[in-house]
Amino acid sequence: MLAVLGGSGLTELAPLTVTRKQIARTPYGEPSGPITVGRLNGVEVMFLARHGYGHTLAPHEVNYRANLWALKDKGARRIISVCSVGGIDARFGPGSIVLPTQLIDYTWGRSATFFEGAEQAVVHVDFTHPYCAQTRRLILDSAVEAGVPVVEGATYAATQGPRLETAAEVDRLERDGAHLIGMTGMPEAVLARELELPYAAIAVVVNAAAGRGESAGGISQEAMGPILRESMQRVIRILECVAPRAARANPSPKGATP
Ligand code: HPA
């Protein structure tokens, strides 16, 4: 089953006809909330709000391990993450929908592996290509079907937050090769990989990164809301087309096609 992990602006999947809500307990504690299962465009899909249904969990407070574990345990076989980001690159202005192909992790102090503890053998999972190309293909084909422009190919910088960046930090991220900045992309992506769940992200640009474009003098939180709401409507149209496509596709082995 396809699972959608919703971020800011997507705390529920409005067109989902809900059939059940499942409370999940995991060896890693509680996920961000109950897992909603329902039908989207005739196909069974799961949904989990990453920040909790009341949007109370900051990026560093999210129990990523519990979320991923719970989704897999309840039958998820592929994950699409929806996240809001700041755009470093002028090509990715507010309202752009971007499918990242690479990431750089700047987060710290988050539980970022299932392979730890006395009972666990150490595993160094391959993460050369952090996002699943097959899942991106499904999203791209669906975006064409939905008539929603989407750009593929960007490097996502995962920052710790919850504060936004300084202009100098954004300059550094750009020098590092990053095009987008978000706070929740890691360790989510690597935990999905460890569980061999194909994972791709739909990044919605809600602001120019600090010091760039219209954020030269600071990031306006007021401007973000309408962009987020409008963009999520487009994302939902894509997801409605993804659901039946994902149901027809066989998930790639080991959770990735490079
Ligand atoms: N930086 C980090 N995370 C974000 C941003 C940003 O500018 N916008 C939305 N999420």
CSV table of C-alpha atoms and ligand atoms in Angstrom, one decimal:
chain,number,residue,atom,x,y,z
A,1,MET,CA,0.0,0.0,0.0
A,2,LEU,CA,1.1,3.5,-0.7
A,3,ALA,CA,1.7,5.7,2.4
A,4,VAL,CA,1.8,9.5,2.3
A,5,LEU,CA,3.7,11.3,5.0
A,6,GLY,CA,2.2,14.8,5.2
A,7,GLY,CA,4.2,17.8,6.4
A,8,SER,CA,3.3,21.4,7.1
A,9,GLY,CA,0.2,22.3,5.1
A,10,LEU,CA,-0.8,18.7,4.6
A,11,THR,CA,-2.1,17.5,8.0
A,12,GLU,CA,-4.9,15.6,6.4
A,13,LEU,CA,-5.5,14.2,2.9
A,14,ALA,CA,-8.8,15.8,2.2
A,15,PRO,CA,-10.1,13.7,-0.7
A,16,LEU,CA,-9.3,10.5,1.2
A,17,THR,CA,-12.4,8.5,2.1
A,18,VAL,CA,-11.4,7.4,5.6
A,19,THR,CA,-12.1,3.7,6.4
A,20,ARG,CA,-10.1,3.4,9.6
A,21,LYS,CA,-7.7,5.0,12.0
A,22,GLN,CA,-5.0,2.8,13.5
A,23,ILE,CA,-3.1,3.5,16.7
A,24,ALA,CA,0.3,2.0,16.3
A,25,ARG,CA,2.8,1.1,18.9
A,26,THR,CA,6.4,0.4,18.0
A,27,PRO,CA,9.6,-0.7,19.7
A,28,TYR,CA,10.7,2.9,19.2
A,29,GLY,CA,7.7,4.5,20.9
A,30,GLU,CA,4.7,6.3,19.4
A,31,PRO,CA,4.4,7.7,15.9
A,32,SER,CA,3.2,11.2,15.4
A,33,GLY,CA,-0.5,10.1,15.5
A,34,PRO,CA,-2.8,7.4,14.4
A,35,ILE,CA,-2.4,6.1,10.8
A,36,THR,CA,-5.3,7.0,8.7
A,37,VAL,CA,-6.3,4.4,6.1
A,38,GLY,CA,-8.8,5.2,3.3
A,39,ARG,CA,-9.5,5.2,-0.4
A,40,LEU,CA,-8.0,7.8,-2.7
A,41,ASN,CA,-9.3,7.6,-6.2
A,42,GLY,CA,-10.6,4.1,-5.6
A,43,VAL,CA,-7.3,2.8,-4.1
A,44,GLU,CA,-6.4,2.1,-0.5
A,45,VAL,CA,-3.8,4.5,0.8
A,46,MET,CA,-2.3,5.3,4.2
A,47,PHE,CA,-1.7,8.8,5.6
A,48,LEU,CA,0.3,10.0,8.6
A,49,ALA,CA,0.8,13.7,9.6
A,50,ARG,CA,4.5,14.0,10.4
A,51,HIS,CA,4.0,16.9,12.8
A,52,GLY,CA,0.9,15.4,14.5
A,53,TYR,CA,-2.6,16.1,13.5
A,54,GLY,CA,-2.6,19.3,15.6
A,55,HIS,CA,0.9,20.3,14.2
A,56,THR,CA,2.5,20.2,17.6
A,57,LEU,CA,5.7,18.4,16.9
A,58,ALA,CA,8.8,20.4,15.8
A,59,PRO,CA,11.1,18.8,13.2
A,60,HIS,CA,13.6,17.7,15.9
A,61,GLU,CA,10.7,16.3,18.1
A,62,VAL,CA,9.3,14.0,15.4
A,63,ASN,CA,9.8,10.3,16.2
A,64,TYR,CA,10.9,9.4,12.7
A,65,ARG,CA,11.8,5.8,13.7
A,66,ALA,CA,8.3,5.2,15.1
A,67,ASN,CA,6.6,6.8,12.1
A,68,LEU,CA,8.5,4.7,9.5
A,69,TRP,CA,8.3,1.5,11.6
A,70,ALA,CA,4.5,1.9,12.1
A,71,LEU,CA,3.8,2.6,8.5
A,72,LYS,CA,5.7,-0.5,7.4
A,73,ASP,CA,4.1,-2.6,10.2
A,74,LYS,CA,0.6,-1.6,9.0
A,75,GLY,CA,1.3,-2.5,5.4
A,76,ALA,CA,3.1,0.4,3.7
A,77,ARG,CA,5.1,-0.7,0.7
A,78,ARG,CA,6.1,2.7,-0.7
A,79,ILE,CA,6.3,6.1,0.9
A,80,ILE,CA,5.8,9.5,-0.6
A,81,SER,CA,6.8,12.3,1.7
A,82,VAL,CA,5.3,15.8,1.2
A,83,CYS,CA,7.4,18.6,2.7
A,84,SER,CA,7.6,22.3,2.6
A,85,VAL,CA,11.0,23.9,1.8
A,86,GLY,CA,12.8,27.1,1.2
A,87,GLY,CA,14.3,27.7,-2.2
A,88,ILE,CA,17.9,28.6,-2.4
A,89,ASP,CA,18.1,28.4,-6.2
A,90,ALA,CA,16.3,31.2,-8.0
A,91,ARG,CA,14.8,28.5,-10.3
A,92,PHE,CA,12.8,27.2,-7.4
A,93,GLY,CA,10.6,30.2,-6.4
A,94,PRO,CA,7.7,30.0,-4.0
A,95,GLY,CA,5.0,27.7,-5.4
A,96,SER,CA,7.4,25.4,-7.2
A,97,ILE,CA,6.9,21.7,-6.7
A,98,VAL,CA,10.3,19.9,-6.8
A,99,LEU,CA,11.3,16.2,-6.6
A,100,PRO,CA,14.8,16.2,-5.0
A,101,THR,CA,17.2,13.6,-6.2
A,102,GLN,CA,20.0,14.1,-3.7
A,103,LEU,CA,20.3,15.3,-0.1
A,104,ILE,CA,22.8,16.6,2.4
A,105,ASP,CA,22.2,16.0,6.1
A,106,TYR,CA,22.9,18.8,8.6
A,107,THR,CA,20.7,17.5,11.3
A,108,TRP,CA,22.1,16.3,14.6
A,109,GLY,CA,20.9,14.5,17.7
A,110,ARG,CA,18.1,12.6,16.0
A,111,SER,CA,17.8,8.8,16.2
A,112,ALA,CA,18.8,8.0,12.6
A,113,THR,CA,19.1,4.2,12.5
A,114,PHE,CA,17.3,1.0,13.4
A,115,PHE,CA,20.7,-0.8,13.4
A,116,GLU,CA,22.0,0.0,16.9
A,117,GLY,CA,21.9,-1.6,20.3
A,118,ALA,CA,23.5,-4.7,21.8
A,119,GLU,CA,21.3,-7.1,20.0
A,120,GLN,CA,21.7,-5.5,16.5
A,121,ALA,CA,24.5,-6.2,14.0
A,122,VAL,CA,25.9,-3.0,12.5
A,123,VAL,CA,24.6,-2.3,9.0
A,124,HIS,CA,26.0,0.4,6.7
A,125,VAL,CA,23.1,0.8,4.4
A,126,ASP,CA,23.8,2.0,0.8
A,127,PHE,CA,22.5,5.6,0.4
A,128,THR,CA,24.2,6.7,-2.7
A,129,HIS,CA,20.8,7.5,-4.3
A,130,PRO,CA,18.7,8.6,-1.3
A,131,TYR,CA,15.4,8.8,-3.2
A,132,CYS,CA,13.7,6.0,-5.2
A,133,ALA,CA,13.7,6.8,-8.9
A,134,GLN,CA,10.8,4.5,-9.6
A,135,THR,CA,8.7,6.4,-7.1
A,136,ARG,CA,9.8,9.7,-8.6
A,137,ARG,CA,8.7,8.4,-12.0
A,138,LEU,CA,5.3,7.6,-10.7
A,139,ILE,CA,5.0,11.1,-9.3
A,140,LEU,CA,6.2,12.7,-12.5
A,141,ASP,CA,3.8,10.7,-14.7
A,142,SER,CA,1.0,11.5,-12.3
A,143,ALA,CA,1.9,15.2,-12.4
A,144,VAL,CA,1.7,15.2,-16.2
A,145,GLU,CA,-1.7,13.4,-16.0
A,146,ALA,CA,-2.9,16.0,-13.4
A,147,GLY,CA,-1.5,18.9,-15.5
A,148,VAL,CA,0.7,20.1,-12.6
A,149,PRO,CA,4.2,21.3,-13.4
A,150,VAL,CA,6.8,19.6,-11.4
A,151,VAL,CA,10.6,19.8,-11.6
A,152,GLU,CA,12.8,16.8,-11.0
A,153,GLY,CA,16.4,17.2,-9.8
A,154,ALA,CA,17.5,19.1,-6.8
A,155,THR,CA,19.7,18.6,-3.7
A,156,TYR,CA,17.8,18.9,-0.5
A,157,ALA,CA,19.6,20.2,2.6
A,158,ALA,CA,18.1,18.9,5.8
A,159,THR,CA,18.7,21.4,8.6
A,160,GLN,CA,18.0,21.0,12.3
A,161,GLY,CA,15.6,23.9,12.8
A,162,PRO,CA,13.2,24.8,14.2
A,163,ARG,CA,14.6,28.2,13.5
A,164,LEU,CA,15.1,29.3,10.0
A,165,GLU,CA,18.6,29.8,8.6
A,166,THR,CA,20.8,32.9,8.6
A,167,ALA,CA,21.7,34.4,5.2
A,168,ALA,CA,25.3,33.2,5.6
A,169,GLU,CA,24.2,29.7,6.4
A,170,VAL,CA,22.1,29.7,3.1
A,171,ASP,CA,25.3,30.9,1.3
A,172,ARG,CA,27.1,28.0,2.8
A,173,LEU,CA,24.4,25.5,1.8
A,174,GLU,CA,24.5,26.8,-1.7
A,175,ARG,CA,28.3,26.4,-1.8
A,176,ASP,CA,27.8,22.9,-0.6
A,177,GLY,CA,25.5,22.3,-3.7
A,178,ALA,CA,22.1,22.5,-2.1
A,179,HIS,CA,19.1,23.9,-3.9
A,180,LEU,CA,16.3,23.4,-1.3
A,181,ILE,CA,16.2,23.6,2.5
A,182,GLY,CA,13.9,21.7,4.8
A,183,MET,CA,14.0,20.4,8.3
A,184,THR,CA,12.4,16.9,8.1
A,185,GLY,CA,14.0,15.1,5.2
A,186,MET,CA,16.4,13.4,7.5
A,187,PRO,CA,16.5,10.9,9.1
A,188,GLU,CA,13.2,10.0,7.4
A,189,ALA,CA,14.8,9.1,4.1
A,190,VAL,CA,17.5,6.9,5.5
A,191,LEU,CA,15.1,5.1,7.9
A,192,ALA,CA,12.9,4.3,4.9
A,193,ARG,CA,15.9,2.9,3.2
A,194,GLU,CA,16.9,0.8,6.2
A,195,LEU,CA,13.4,-0.7,6.1
A,196,GLU,CA,13.7,-1.2,2.3
A,197,LEU,CA,10.7,1.0,1.7
A,198,PRO,CA,10.9,2.9,-1.6
A,199,TYR,CA,10.8,6.6,-0.7
A,200,ALA,CA,10.5,9.8,-2.6
A,201,ALA,CA,9.7,13.4,-1.6
A,202,ILE,CA,7.5,16.0,-3.1
A,203,ALA,CA,9.0,19.3,-1.9
A,204,VAL,CA,6.8,22.4,-2.1
A,205,VAL,CA,8.7,25.7,-2.1
A,206,VAL,CA,6.9,28.1,0.3
A,207,ASN,CA,9.6,30.8,0.6
A,208,ALA,CA,12.8,32.0,-0.9
A,209,ALA,CA,15.6,31.0,1.5
A,210,ALA,CA,16.8,33.5,4.0
A,211,GLY,CA,18.6,36.4,2.3
A,212,ARG,CA,17.4,35.4,-1.2
A,213,GLY,CA,14.9,37.1,-3.4
A,214,GLU,CA,11.9,38.4,-1.6
A,215,SER,CA,13.4,37.1,1.7
A,216,ALA,CA,16.4,39.5,1.3
A,217,GLY,CA,15.2,41.4,4.4
A,218,GLY,CA,13.7,38.4,6.2
A,219,ILE,CA,11.3,35.5,5.7
A,220,SER,CA,7.7,36.5,5.8
A,221,GLN,CA,5.6,33.9,7.7
A,222,GLU,CA,2.4,35.6,6.5
A,223,ALA,CA,3.3,35.1,2.9
A,224,MET,CA,3.9,31.4,3.4
A,225,GLY,CA,0.3,30.4,4.4
A,226,PRO,CA,-1.5,31.2,1.1
A,227,ILE,CA,1.3,29.7,-1.0
A,228,LEU,CA,1.3,26.5,1.1
A,229,ARG,CA,-2.5,26.2,0.9
A,230,GLU,CA,-2.6,26.7,-2.9
A,231,SER,CA,0.4,24.5,-3.6
A,232,MET,CA,-1.0,21.6,-1.5
A,233,GLN,CA,-4.1,21.6,-3.6
A,234,ARG,CA,-1.8,20.9,-6.6
A,235,VAL,CA,0.0,18.2,-4.6
A,236,ILE,CA,-3.3,16.5,-3.8
A,237,ARG,CA,-4.2,16.4,-7.5
A,238,ILE,CA,-0.9,14.7,-8.1
A,239,LEU,CA,-1.4,12.2,-5.3
A,240,GLU,CA,-4.9,11.4,-6.6
A,241,CYS,CA,-3.2,10.3,-9.8
A,242,VAL,CA,-0.3,8.5,-8.0
A,243,ALA,CA,-2.5,6.2,-6.0
A,244,PRO,CA,-3.8,4.0,-8.8
A,245,ARG,CA,-0.4,4.1,-10.5
A,246,ALA,CA,1.4,3.0,-7.3
A,247,ALA,CA,-1.1,0.2,-6.8
A,248,ARG,CA,-0.2,-1.2,-10.3
A,249,ALA,CA,3.6,-0.9,-9.8
A,250,ASN,CA,5.7,-3.4,-8.0
A,251,PRO,CA,7.9,-1.7,-5.4
A,252,SER,CA,11.5,-1.9,-6.3
A,253,PRO,CA,13.6,-4.4,-4.3
A,254,LYS,CA,15.7,-3.0,-1.4
A,255,GLY,CA,13.7,0.2,-1.5
A,256,ALA,CA,15.5,1.9,-4.3
A,257,THR,CA,16.0,2.2,-8.0
A,258,PRO,CA,18.8,4.6,-8.7
B,1,HPA,N1,14.4,26.7,5.7
B,1,HPA,C1,14.2,25.5,6.3
B,1,HPA,N2,13.1,24.8,6.3
B,1,HPA,C2,12.0,25.4,5.6
B,1,HPA,C3,12.1,26.6,5.0
B,1,HPA,C4,13.4,27.3,5.0
B,1,HPA,O1,13.5,28.4,4.5
B,1,HPA,N3,10.9,26.9,4.4
B,1,HPA,C5,10.1,25.8,4.7
B,1,HPA,N4,10.8,24.9,5.4
